[in-house]
């Protein structure tokens, strides 16, 4: 999608679907996901850290909203413009999901409506710092909003908020390179 330098009215960031999730967030998600579940990463290609972390996931697809895939959990940071439709699709299929969303989204009217309609429990993982997403040029950018990891699962019987320390990008890169 080409936004031609338009700014998001809420975040004041340039509108783009090309914001990638950094490795330190994906590494944390690896620690909370049940690896016995069939994972789908519908908005990811081989370049994505999610696909590197979950190579056996269903990925590289363009028709998640149109087609019914067989999966247990959807792990995704979808295009901003499709976020609501994606959540609705996952919940209407009765599947689990892990999504990265702005913290304020939890307190939105839409989120309340989702709970009313689909009756789910969730865990919220809130990092100790802003998540710096990566742009098309590989640069990390500090957004002016706090992001959280939202985990919805049929296995949960109550809602929980977990505060955690997110490793620094550089720290994770150094660990990967064995420094
Ligand atoms: C916010 S980015 C996140 C990328 C990746 N999921 C991550 O977190 O690193 C969303 C991605 O979805 C891709 N995309 C847009 N429309 C799509 C569609 N209909 N099906 C699959 N991918 C799509 C965009 O090109 C973009 O790379």
XYZ file of N, CA, C and O and ligand atoms in Angstrom:
743
model
N 0.849 -1.201 0.000
C 0.000 0.000 0.000
C 0.882 1.248 0.000
O 1.823 1.333 0.763
N 0.596 2.197 -0.857
C 1.417 3.412 -0.900
C 0.670 4.548 -0.230
O -0.413 4.944 -0.643
N 1.230 5.078 0.855
C 0.565 6.156 1.584
C 1.071 7.545 1.186
O 0.550 8.540 1.632
N 2.127 7.589 0.363
C 2.681 8.857 -0.150
C 2.900 9.899 0.954
O 2.319 10.982 0.931
N 3.709 9.562 1.952
C 4.099 10.489 3.023
C 2.953 10.999 3.890
O 3.106 11.997 4.580
N 1.810 10.325 3.862
C 0.714 10.698 4.774
C 1.124 10.333 6.192
O 1.820 9.340 6.403
N 0.637 11.108 7.184
C 0.939 10.769 8.575
C -0.297 10.206 9.261
O -1.411 10.654 8.988
N -0.060 9.245 10.142
C -1.145 8.726 10.950
C -1.561 9.818 11.941
O -0.707 10.379 12.629
N -2.860 10.109 12.034
C -3.290 11.253 12.842
C -3.037 11.031 14.325
O -2.837 11.964 15.086
N -2.999 9.766 14.746
C -2.832 9.463 16.164
C -1.354 9.355 16.534
O -0.883 9.971 17.479
N -0.614 8.578 15.747
C 0.771 8.296 16.119
C 1.733 9.346 15.573
O 2.873 9.448 16.034
N 1.299 10.105 14.571
C 2.135 11.125 13.905
C 3.297 10.488 13.130
O 4.188 11.158 12.650
N 3.297 9.144 13.046
C 4.323 8.497 12.234
C 3.874 8.489 10.778
O 2.674 8.556 10.491
N 4.867 8.379 9.871
C 4.502 8.257 8.464
C 3.709 6.974 8.280
O 4.061 5.927 8.818
N 2.617 7.047 7.523
C 1.804 5.851 7.303
C 2.537 4.911 6.370
O 2.972 5.311 5.299
N 2.657 3.678 6.795
C 3.276 2.665 5.954
C 2.901 1.314 6.515
O 2.700 1.170 7.712
N 2.798 0.317 5.635
C 2.583 -1.039 6.121
C 3.913 -1.730 6.379
O 3.959 -2.812 6.927
N 4.997 -1.089 5.957
C 6.312 -1.732 6.033
C 7.055 -1.368 7.311
O 8.049 -0.658 7.296
N 6.531 -1.836 8.423
C 7.227 -1.708 9.713
C 7.437 -3.117 10.234
O 6.476 -3.853 10.415
N 8.694 -3.472 10.444
C 9.006 -4.849 10.812
C 9.272 -4.978 12.308
O 9.784 -4.054 12.948
N 8.925 -6.163 12.827
C 9.071 -6.420 14.263
C 10.518 -6.785 14.566
O 11.085 -7.675 13.920
N 11.147 -6.125 15.548
C 12.558 -6.406 15.841
C 12.763 -7.747 16.535
O 11.871 -8.273 17.202
N 13.966 -8.260 16.386
C 14.317 -9.602 16.878
C 14.094 -9.753 18.384
O 13.689 -10.818 18.858
N 14.334 -8.695 19.163
C 14.216 -8.836 20.622
C 12.764 -9.117 21.037
O 12.514 -9.819 22.020
N 11.819 -8.601 20.273
C 10.404 -8.855 20.575
C 10.033 -10.284 20.154
O 9.361 -11.021 20.892
N 10.521 -10.678 18.988
C 10.248 -12.042 18.506
C 10.863 -13.066 19.472
O 10.237 -14.077 19.799
N 12.068 -12.772 19.957
C 12.711 -13.676 20.926
C 11.866 -13.827 22.183
O 11.759 -14.908 22.752
N 11.263 -12.733 22.629
C 10.412 -12.821 23.817
C 9.168 -13.663 23.513
O 8.760 -14.512 24.321
N 8.594 -13.443 22.346
C 7.385 -14.207 21.970
C 7.705 -15.706 21.927
O 6.883 -16.540 22.319
N 8.922 -16.027 21.506
C 9.329 -17.448 21.480
C 9.192 -18.096 22.852
O 8.926 -19.287 22.971
N 9.374 -17.295 23.904
C 9.329 -17.854 25.262
C 7.893 -18.054 25.769
O 7.683 -18.719 26.776
N 6.917 -17.456 25.083
C 5.532 -17.560 25.607
C 4.637 -18.447 24.733
O 3.526 -18.752 25.126
N 5.139 -18.843 23.579
C 4.271 -19.604 22.676
C 4.453 -21.111 22.870
O 5.568 -21.575 23.128
N 3.352 -21.844 22.815
C 3.386 -23.296 22.910
C 3.804 -23.847 21.537
O 3.054 -23.758 20.565
N 5.022 -24.410 21.497
C 5.590 -24.828 20.207
C 4.904 -26.056 19.621
O 5.184 -26.451 18.491
N 4.001 -26.700 20.405
C 3.268 -27.846 19.845
C 2.118 -27.397 18.964
O 1.502 -28.193 18.267
N 1.807 -26.100 19.037
C 0.676 -25.588 18.247
C 1.123 -25.247 16.831
O 2.258 -24.810 16.626
N 0.233 -25.455 15.879
C 0.527 -25.094 14.488
C 0.409 -23.578 14.355
O -0.645 -22.996 14.625
N 1.506 -22.970 13.936
C 1.587 -21.502 13.892
C 1.367 -20.995 12.475
O 1.867 -21.584 11.512
N 0.643 -19.884 12.374
C 0.562 -19.185 11.091
C 1.067 -17.755 11.295
O 0.737 -17.111 12.295
N 1.903 -17.309 10.380
C 2.390 -15.912 10.368
C 1.953 -15.347 9.008
O 2.731 -15.386 8.040
N 0.728 -14.860 8.931
C 0.156 -14.564 7.609
C 0.690 -13.322 6.915
O 0.458 -13.145 5.724
N 1.405 -12.479 7.655
C 1.901 -11.235 7.033
C 3.426 -11.196 7.057
O 4.033 -10.156 7.295
N 4.010 -12.359 6.798
C 5.465 -12.489 6.887
C 6.042 -13.300 5.732
O 5.435 -14.268 5.274
N 7.237 -12.893 5.348
C 8.011 -13.650 4.361
C 9.290 -14.123 5.051
O 9.475 -13.860 6.244
N 10.167 -14.757 4.293
C 11.416 -15.285 4.876
C 12.256 -14.187 5.535
O 13.104 -14.458 6.373
N 12.052 -12.949 5.132
C 12.853 -11.846 5.692
C 12.469 -11.535 7.146
O 13.208 -10.899 7.877
N 11.266 -11.980 7.532
C 10.724 -11.626 8.842
C 11.398 -12.407 9.969
O 11.687 -13.596 9.842
N 11.615 -11.725 11.093
C 12.184 -12.397 12.269
C 11.232 -13.486 12.772
O 11.666 -14.477 13.349
N 9.933 -13.304 12.569
C 8.966 -14.332 12.989
C 9.209 -15.635 12.222
O 9.158 -16.719 12.791
N 9.460 -15.510 10.940
C 9.669 -16.714 10.120
C 11.000 -17.372 10.475
O 11.113 -18.599 10.505
N 12.009 -16.532 10.793
C 13.296 -17.114 11.225
C 13.108 -17.874 12.537
O 13.708 -18.914 12.760
N 12.227 -17.355 13.402
C 11.994 -18.002 14.702
C 11.082 -19.222 14.575
O 11.235 -20.189 15.319
N 10.143 -19.148 13.639
C 9.166 -20.236 13.459
C 9.172 -20.693 11.997
O 8.214 -20.447 11.250
N 10.258 -21.362 11.583
C 10.384 -21.722 10.162
C 9.307 -22.702 9.685
O 9.025 -22.771 8.482
N 8.715 -23.459 10.627
C 7.677 -24.418 10.206
C 6.281 -23.802 10.175
O 5.292 -24.505 9.966
N 6.216 -22.505 10.424
C 4.903 -21.833 10.388
C 4.396 -21.731 8.956
O 5.172 -21.810 8.003
N 3.091 -21.519 8.846
C 2.526 -21.179 7.528
C 2.851 -19.701 7.323
O 2.549 -18.867 8.184
N 3.499 -19.357 6.228
C 3.840 -17.951 5.946
C 3.921 -17.762 4.440
O 3.611 -18.688 3.692
N 4.338 -16.588 4.012
C 4.442 -16.324 2.569
C 3.110 -16.458 1.864
O 3.042 -16.994 0.754
N 2.047 -16.020 2.501
C 0.726 -16.122 1.877
C 0.169 -14.709 1.711
O 0.649 -13.765 2.343
N -0.836 -14.571 0.868
C -1.404 -13.233 0.621
C -2.915 -13.241 0.832
O -3.586 -12.251 0.556
N -3.476 -14.395 1.292
C -4.935 -14.512 1.288
C -5.499 -14.975 2.633
O -6.477 -15.725 2.680
N -4.872 -14.549 3.730
C -5.333 -14.994 5.049
C -6.803 -14.637 5.283
O -7.571 -15.427 5.836
N -7.200 -13.452 4.852
C -8.576 -13.013 5.129
C -9.591 -13.734 4.252
O -10.758 -13.881 4.622
N -9.148 -14.207 3.110
C -10.077 -14.830 2.154
C -10.190 -16.335 2.348
O -11.236 -16.924 2.084
N -9.089 -16.947 2.797
C -9.035 -18.412 2.830
C -8.995 -18.915 4.277
O -8.539 -18.195 5.158
N -9.471 -20.147 4.506
C -9.417 -20.719 5.855
C -8.251 -21.693 5.963
O -8.330 -22.814 5.462
N -7.180 -21.260 6.617
C -6.003 -22.114 6.814
C -6.187 -22.942 8.080
O -6.924 -22.562 8.977
N -5.472 -24.068 8.121
C -5.512 -24.922 9.319
C -4.348 -24.510 10.225
O -3.185 -24.710 9.875
N -4.669 -23.932 11.375
C -3.639 -23.500 12.321
C -4.249 -23.454 13.715
O -5.476 -23.507 13.877
N -3.387 -23.396 14.723
C -3.859 -23.278 16.100
C -3.687 -21.857 16.619
O -4.477 -21.382 17.420
N -2.582 -21.223 16.208
C -2.301 -19.874 16.716
C -1.737 -18.988 15.603
O -0.889 -19.420 14.823
N -2.254 -17.776 15.577
C -1.784 -16.795 14.596
C -0.873 -15.804 15.333
O -1.305 -15.168 16.295
N 0.368 -15.727 14.895
C 1.310 -14.763 15.492
C 1.536 -13.687 14.450
O 2.021 -13.982 13.344
N 1.164 -12.460 14.795
C 1.219 -11.469 13.733
C 1.317 -10.026 14.187
O 0.804 -9.645 15.229
N 1.990 -9.277 13.341
C 1.960 -7.822 13.383
C 1.491 -7.448 11.970
O 2.300 -7.269 11.071
N 0.185 -7.388 11.779
C -0.338 -7.227 10.412
C -0.244 -5.776 9.941
O 0.082 -4.888 10.735
N -0.529 -5.519 8.660
C -0.589 -4.124 8.227
C -1.600 -3.370 9.082
O -2.675 -3.904 9.393
N -1.248 -2.156 9.469
C -2.108 -1.332 10.314
C -3.533 -1.283 9.762
O -4.514 -1.413 10.494
N -3.616 -1.160 8.460
C -4.913 -0.997 7.802
C -5.790 -2.247 7.895
O -7.000 -2.171 7.700
N -5.212 -3.414 8.205
C -5.997 -4.658 8.244
C -6.198 -5.195 9.656
O -6.861 -6.220 9.841
N -5.642 -4.500 10.645
C -5.601 -5.020 12.014
C -6.926 -5.551 12.534
O -7.003 -6.663 13.060
N -7.970 -4.755 12.384
C -9.266 -5.151 12.948
C -9.843 -6.390 12.246
O -10.326 -7.313 12.900
N -9.730 -6.397 10.924
C -10.250 -7.549 10.168
C -9.499 -8.826 10.523
O -10.080 -9.908 10.605
N -8.190 -8.691 10.730
C -7.369 -9.858 11.060
C -7.787 -10.423 12.420
O -8.011 -11.625 12.571
N -7.940 -9.531 13.409
C -8.347 -9.994 14.746
C -9.721 -10.665 14.672
O -9.945 -11.724 15.261
N -10.617 -10.063 13.942
C -11.968 -10.628 13.827
C -11.934 -12.025 13.204
O -12.606 -12.941 13.648
N -11.103 -12.171 12.189
C -11.009 -13.469 11.507
C -10.491 -14.541 12.479
O -11.050 -15.632 12.575
N -9.430 -14.219 13.224
C -8.838 -15.195 14.156
C -9.862 -15.578 15.231
O -10.070 -16.750 15.531
N -10.518 -14.565 15.815
C -11.467 -14.834 16.906
C -12.690 -15.584 16.395
O -13.210 -16.481 17.067
N -13.146 -15.249 15.206
C -14.347 -15.924 14.681
C -14.038 -17.377 14.346
O -14.925 -18.215 14.329
N -12.753 -17.696 14.108
C -12.366 -19.082 13.856
C -12.082 -19.828 15.164
O -11.775 -21.010 15.146
N -12.167 -19.102 16.281
C -11.938 -19.722 17.590
C -10.476 -20.084 17.820
O -10.158 -21.001 18.587
N -9.569 -19.379 17.159
C -8.139 -19.697 17.277
C -7.460 -18.768 18.283
O -7.986 -17.710 18.636
N -6.256 -19.173 18.694
C -5.442 -18.336 19.577
C -4.691 -17.299 18.738
O -4.467 -17.509 17.541
N -4.299 -16.231 19.389
C -3.472 -15.279 18.653
C -2.496 -14.545 19.560
O -2.725 -14.392 20.769
N -1.396 -14.142 18.950
C -0.434 -13.242 19.593
C -0.251 -12.080 18.639
O 0.115 -12.276 17.474
N -0.572 -10.888 19.139
C -0.466 -9.697 18.294
C 0.286 -8.602 19.017
O 0.223 -8.494 20.243
N 0.976 -7.783 18.263
C 1.628 -6.604 18.846
C 0.732 -5.429 18.525
O 0.400 -5.193 17.348
N 0.313 -4.737 19.563
C -0.646 -3.640 19.347
C -0.277 -2.431 20.218
O 0.394 -2.594 21.241
N -0.731 -1.248 19.824
C -0.529 -0.098 20.713
C -1.269 -0.337 22.027
O -2.384 -0.882 22.020
N -0.644 0.041 23.146
C -1.229 -0.223 24.467
C -2.654 0.330 24.578
O -3.529 -0.298 25.182
N -2.896 1.473 23.981
C -4.214 2.108 24.117
C -5.326 1.295 23.457
O -6.498 1.473 23.797
N -4.967 0.410 22.530
C -5.991 -0.365 21.811
C -6.810 -1.237 22.771
O -7.985 -1.530 22.527
N -6.176 -1.642 23.883
C -6.853 -2.484 24.873
C -8.051 -1.758 25.492
O -9.018 -2.369 25.933
N -7.947 -0.434 25.545
C -9.002 0.344 26.208
C -9.963 0.968 25.194
O -10.695 1.897 25.513
N -9.959 0.444 23.997
C -10.815 1.024 22.959
C -12.213 0.395 22.996
O -12.415 -0.693 23.541
N -13.142 1.090 22.413
C -14.509 0.583 22.309
C -14.513 -0.710 21.500
O -15.208 -1.675 21.824
N -13.698 -0.756 20.453
C -13.636 -1.954 19.606
C -13.193 -3.177 20.391
O -13.722 -4.269 20.204
N -12.198 -2.983 21.273
C -11.698 -4.124 22.039
C -12.800 -4.649 22.964
O -13.001 -5.853 23.099
N -13.517 -3.722 23.576
C -14.640 -4.113 24.432
C -15.663 -4.931 23.628
O -16.156 -5.963 24.077
N -15.941 -4.450 22.427
C -16.911 -5.159 21.577
C -16.426 -6.563 21.218
O -17.197 -7.513 21.193
N -15.121 -6.683 20.974
C -14.553 -8.004 20.673
C -14.750 -8.954 21.859
O -15.123 -10.108 21.697
N -14.488 -8.454 23.071
C -14.639 -9.305 24.265
C -16.097 -9.746 24.404
O -16.388 -10.912 24.670
N -17.008 -8.787 24.215
C -18.438 -9.092 24.319
C -18.844 -10.172 23.315
O -19.575 -11.099 23.633
N -18.337 -10.015 22.104
C -18.762 -10.892 21.008
C -18.112 -12.276 21.083
O -18.770 -13.291 20.866
N -16.806 -12.305 21.394
C -16.083 -13.579 21.284
C -15.728 -14.206 22.629
O -15.230 -15.330 22.667
N -15.998 -13.511 23.732
C -15.816 -14.070 25.087
C -14.464 -14.766 25.275
O -14.384 -15.976 25.377
N -13.393 -14.008 25.275
C -12.062 -14.603 25.416
C -11.322 -14.020 26.618
O -11.688 -12.970 27.141
N -10.297 -14.765 27.046
C -9.365 -14.259 28.057
C -8.022 -13.986 27.409
O -7.697 -14.577 26.382
N -7.278 -13.099 28.051
C -6.015 -12.701 27.429
C -4.927 -12.480 28.477
O -5.192 -12.295 29.656
N -3.684 -12.514 27.964
C -2.539 -12.063 28.752
C -1.934 -10.897 27.994
O -1.816 -10.954 26.761
N -1.583 -9.869 28.739
C -0.912 -8.721 28.140
C 0.515 -8.706 28.658
O 0.743 -8.768 29.870
N 1.462 -8.658 27.749
C 2.874 -8.557 28.114
C 3.310 -7.140 27.779
O 3.304 -6.738 26.612
N 3.661 -6.398 28.812
C 4.019 -4.996 28.608
C 5.519 -4.806 28.864
O 5.997 -5.031 29.981
N 6.267 -4.426 27.830
C 7.712 -4.273 28.005
C 8.082 -3.018 28.794
O 7.270 -2.095 28.924
N 9.324 -3.012 29.284
C 9.791 -1.880 30.098
C 10.222 -0.698 29.230
O 10.696 0.308 29.737
N 10.109 -0.866 27.910
C 10.516 0.231 27.025
C 9.679 0.205 25.742
O 8.979 -0.781 25.475
N 9.775 1.264 24.990
C 9.094 1.318 23.693
C 9.659 0.256 22.760
O 10.856 -0.023 22.796
N 8.811 -0.306 21.919
C 9.293 -1.195 20.872
C 9.656 -0.329 19.672
O 8.830 0.439 19.169
N 10.915 -0.433 19.261
C 11.388 0.316 18.085
C 11.192 -0.562 16.848
O 11.909 -1.545 16.679
N 10.241 -0.222 16.017
C 10.001 -1.017 14.810
C 11.027 -0.651 13.738
O 11.651 0.421 13.786
N 11.208 -1.547 12.783
C 12.258 -1.373 11.770
C 11.618 -0.976 10.442
O 10.642 -1.615 10.002
N 12.159 0.061 9.835
C 11.575 0.521 8.569
C 12.190 -0.216 7.379
O 13.055 -1.081 7.540
N 11.731 0.153 6.195
C 12.165 -0.545 4.981
C 13.669 -0.450 4.732
O 14.244 -1.259 4.022
N 14.299 0.582 5.328
C 15.739 0.752 5.139
C 16.557 0.061 6.233
O 17.776 0.221 6.310
N 15.853 -0.652 7.119
C 16.556 -1.392 8.169
C 16.861 -0.553 9.403
O 17.588 -0.988 10.282
N 16.292 0.658 9.469
C 16.541 1.519 10.632
C 15.455 1.325 11.687
O 14.280 1.180 11.335
N 15.872 1.341 12.963
C 14.895 1.233 14.039
C 14.373 2.621 14.385
O 15.153 3.585 14.458
N 13.079 2.722 14.586
C 12.445 4.016 14.844
C 11.676 3.988 16.157
O 10.923 3.047 16.421
N 11.843 5.053 16.935
C 11.123 5.138 18.203
C 9.731 5.701 17.953
O 9.601 6.871 17.561
N 8.683 4.893 18.131
C 7.341 5.435 17.937
C 6.925 6.263 19.146
O 7.521 6.127 20.214
N 5.930 7.112 18.984
C 5.511 7.925 20.127
C 4.348 7.270 20.877
O 3.520 7.943 21.461
N 4.294 5.934 20.813
C 3.277 5.203 21.578
C 3.903 3.925 22.131
O 4.884 3.429 21.589
N 3.315 3.429 23.202
C 3.808 2.197 23.826
C 3.098 1.001 23.193
O 1.881 1.025 22.993
N 3.876 -0.026 22.864
C 3.279 -1.240 22.281
C 3.314 -2.374 23.294
O 4.230 -2.453 24.119
N 2.348 -3.251 23.181
C 2.289 -4.420 24.061
C 2.080 -5.678 23.211
O 1.715 -5.578 22.037
N 2.323 -6.808 23.841
C 2.043 -8.084 23.168
C 0.744 -8.606 23.762
O 0.633 -8.770 24.980
N -0.214 -8.839 22.908
C -1.525 -9.350 23.346
C -1.606 -10.827 22.980
O -1.418 -11.195 21.825
N -1.874 -11.661 23.988
C -1.977 -13.103 23.761
C -3.388 -13.544 24.155
O -3.770 -13.465 25.325
N -4.138 -13.987 23.182
C -5.493 -14.488 23.440
C -5.451 -15.999 23.262
O -4.928 -16.490 22.256
N -6.002 -16.730 24.241
C -5.987 -18.188 24.115
C -7.192 -18.814 24.792
O -7.622 -18.360 25.859
N -7.664 -19.875 24.193
C -8.777 -20.652 24.782
C -8.318 -21.291 26.094
O -9.125 -21.653 26.923
N -6.995 -21.452 26.253
C -6.450 -22.097 27.457
C -6.509 -21.177 28.676
O -6.352 -21.637 29.804
N -6.685 -19.879 28.479
C -6.665 -18.939 29.607
C -8.046 -18.872 30.268
O -9.063 -18.802 29.579
N -8.030 -18.873 31.625
C -9.303 -18.795 32.341
C -9.497 -17.423 32.990
O -10.519 -17.144 33.590
N -8.452 -16.585 32.927
C -8.563 -15.230 33.471
C -7.640 -14.310 32.674
O -6.776 -14.788 31.922
N -7.826 -13.022 32.893
C -6.961 -12.049 32.229
C -5.769 -11.722 33.127
O -5.895 -11.715 34.350
N -4.636 -11.455 32.491
C -3.411 -11.183 33.253
C -2.576 -10.109 32.568
O -2.578 -10.046 31.327
N -1.883 -9.324 33.363
C -0.916 -8.375 32.798
C 0.461 -8.736 33.342
O 0.641 -8.870 34.559
N 1.400 -8.942 32.441
C 2.767 -9.304 32.838
C 3.701 -8.188 32.356
O 3.702 -7.849 31.167
N 4.455 -7.630 33.288
C 5.436 -6.607 32.910
C 6.787 -7.297 32.759
O 7.171 -8.085 33.610
N 7.469 -7.023 31.674
C 8.739 -7.721 31.462
C 9.809 -6.781 30.923
O 9.503 -5.726 30.364
N 11.053 -7.227 31.111
C 12.184 -6.430 30.651
C 12.537 -6.889 29.242
O 12.859 -8.062 29.019
N 12.442 -5.982 28.327
C 12.770 -6.290 26.927
C 14.259 -6.033 26.711
O 14.763 -4.961 27.072
N 14.931 -7.044 26.134
C 16.364 -6.845 25.872
C 16.548 -5.740 24.842
O 15.660 -5.472 24.039
N 17.720 -5.119 24.850
C 18.016 -4.117 23.825
C 18.341 -4.810 22.517
O 18.901 -5.898 22.503
N 18.018 -4.139 21.436
C 18.288 -4.661 20.096
C 19.761 -5.026 19.948
O 20.107 -6.113 19.496
N 20.635 -4.112 20.359
C 22.078 -4.324 20.193
C 22.539 -5.546 20.983
O 23.341 -6.337 20.516
N 21.977 -5.692 22.207
C 22.317 -6.823 23.081
C 21.974 -8.146 22.390
O 22.760 -9.088 22.364
N 20.789 -8.195 21.783
C 20.328 -9.419 21.129
C 21.171 -9.703 19.896
O 21.565 -10.840 19.630
N 21.487 -8.662 19.128
C 22.327 -8.826 17.927
C 23.702 -9.363 18.315
O 24.237 -10.259 17.677
N 24.287 -8.794 19.404
C 25.606 -9.229 19.861
C 25.566 -10.698 20.290
O 26.460 -11.472 19.954
N 24.476 -11.074 21.010
C 24.341 -12.465 21.465
C 24.304 -13.400 20.263
O 24.913 -14.459 20.241
N 23.583 -12.978 19.205
C 23.424 -13.790 18.003
C 24.781 -13.999 17.316
O 25.076 -15.051 16.786
N 25.594 -12.960 17.374
C 26.900 -13.037 16.713
C 27.967 -13.638 17.636
O 29.129 -13.743 17.270
N 27.528 -14.001 18.856
C 28.454 -14.634 19.803
C 29.463 -13.678 20.408
O 30.550 -14.071 20.827
N 29.094 -12.388 20.455
C 30.021 -11.381 21.014
C 29.891 -11.345 22.531
O 28.775 -11.345 23.050
C 3.427 -4.155 9.660
S 4.313 -5.113 8.472
C 4.886 -6.380 9.519
C 5.741 -7.375 8.843
C 6.021 -8.590 9.712
N 4.777 -9.233 10.081
C 6.773 -8.210 10.970
O 6.135 -8.057 12.009
O 7.994 -8.042 10.899
C 2.992 -5.873 7.557
C 3.462 -6.618 6.319
O 2.341 -7.218 5.653
C 2.542 -7.126 4.234
N 1.210 -7.231 3.611
C 0.358 -6.229 3.240
N -0.796 -6.738 2.767
C -0.674 -8.078 2.828
C -1.525 -9.158 2.492
N -2.755 -8.972 2.031
N -1.080 -10.425 2.710
C 0.159 -10.653 3.203
N 1.023 -9.666 3.548
C 0.607 -8.397 3.360
C 3.222 -5.786 4.056
O 3.917 -5.741 2.836
C 4.149 -5.749 5.287
O 5.400 -6.318 4.976
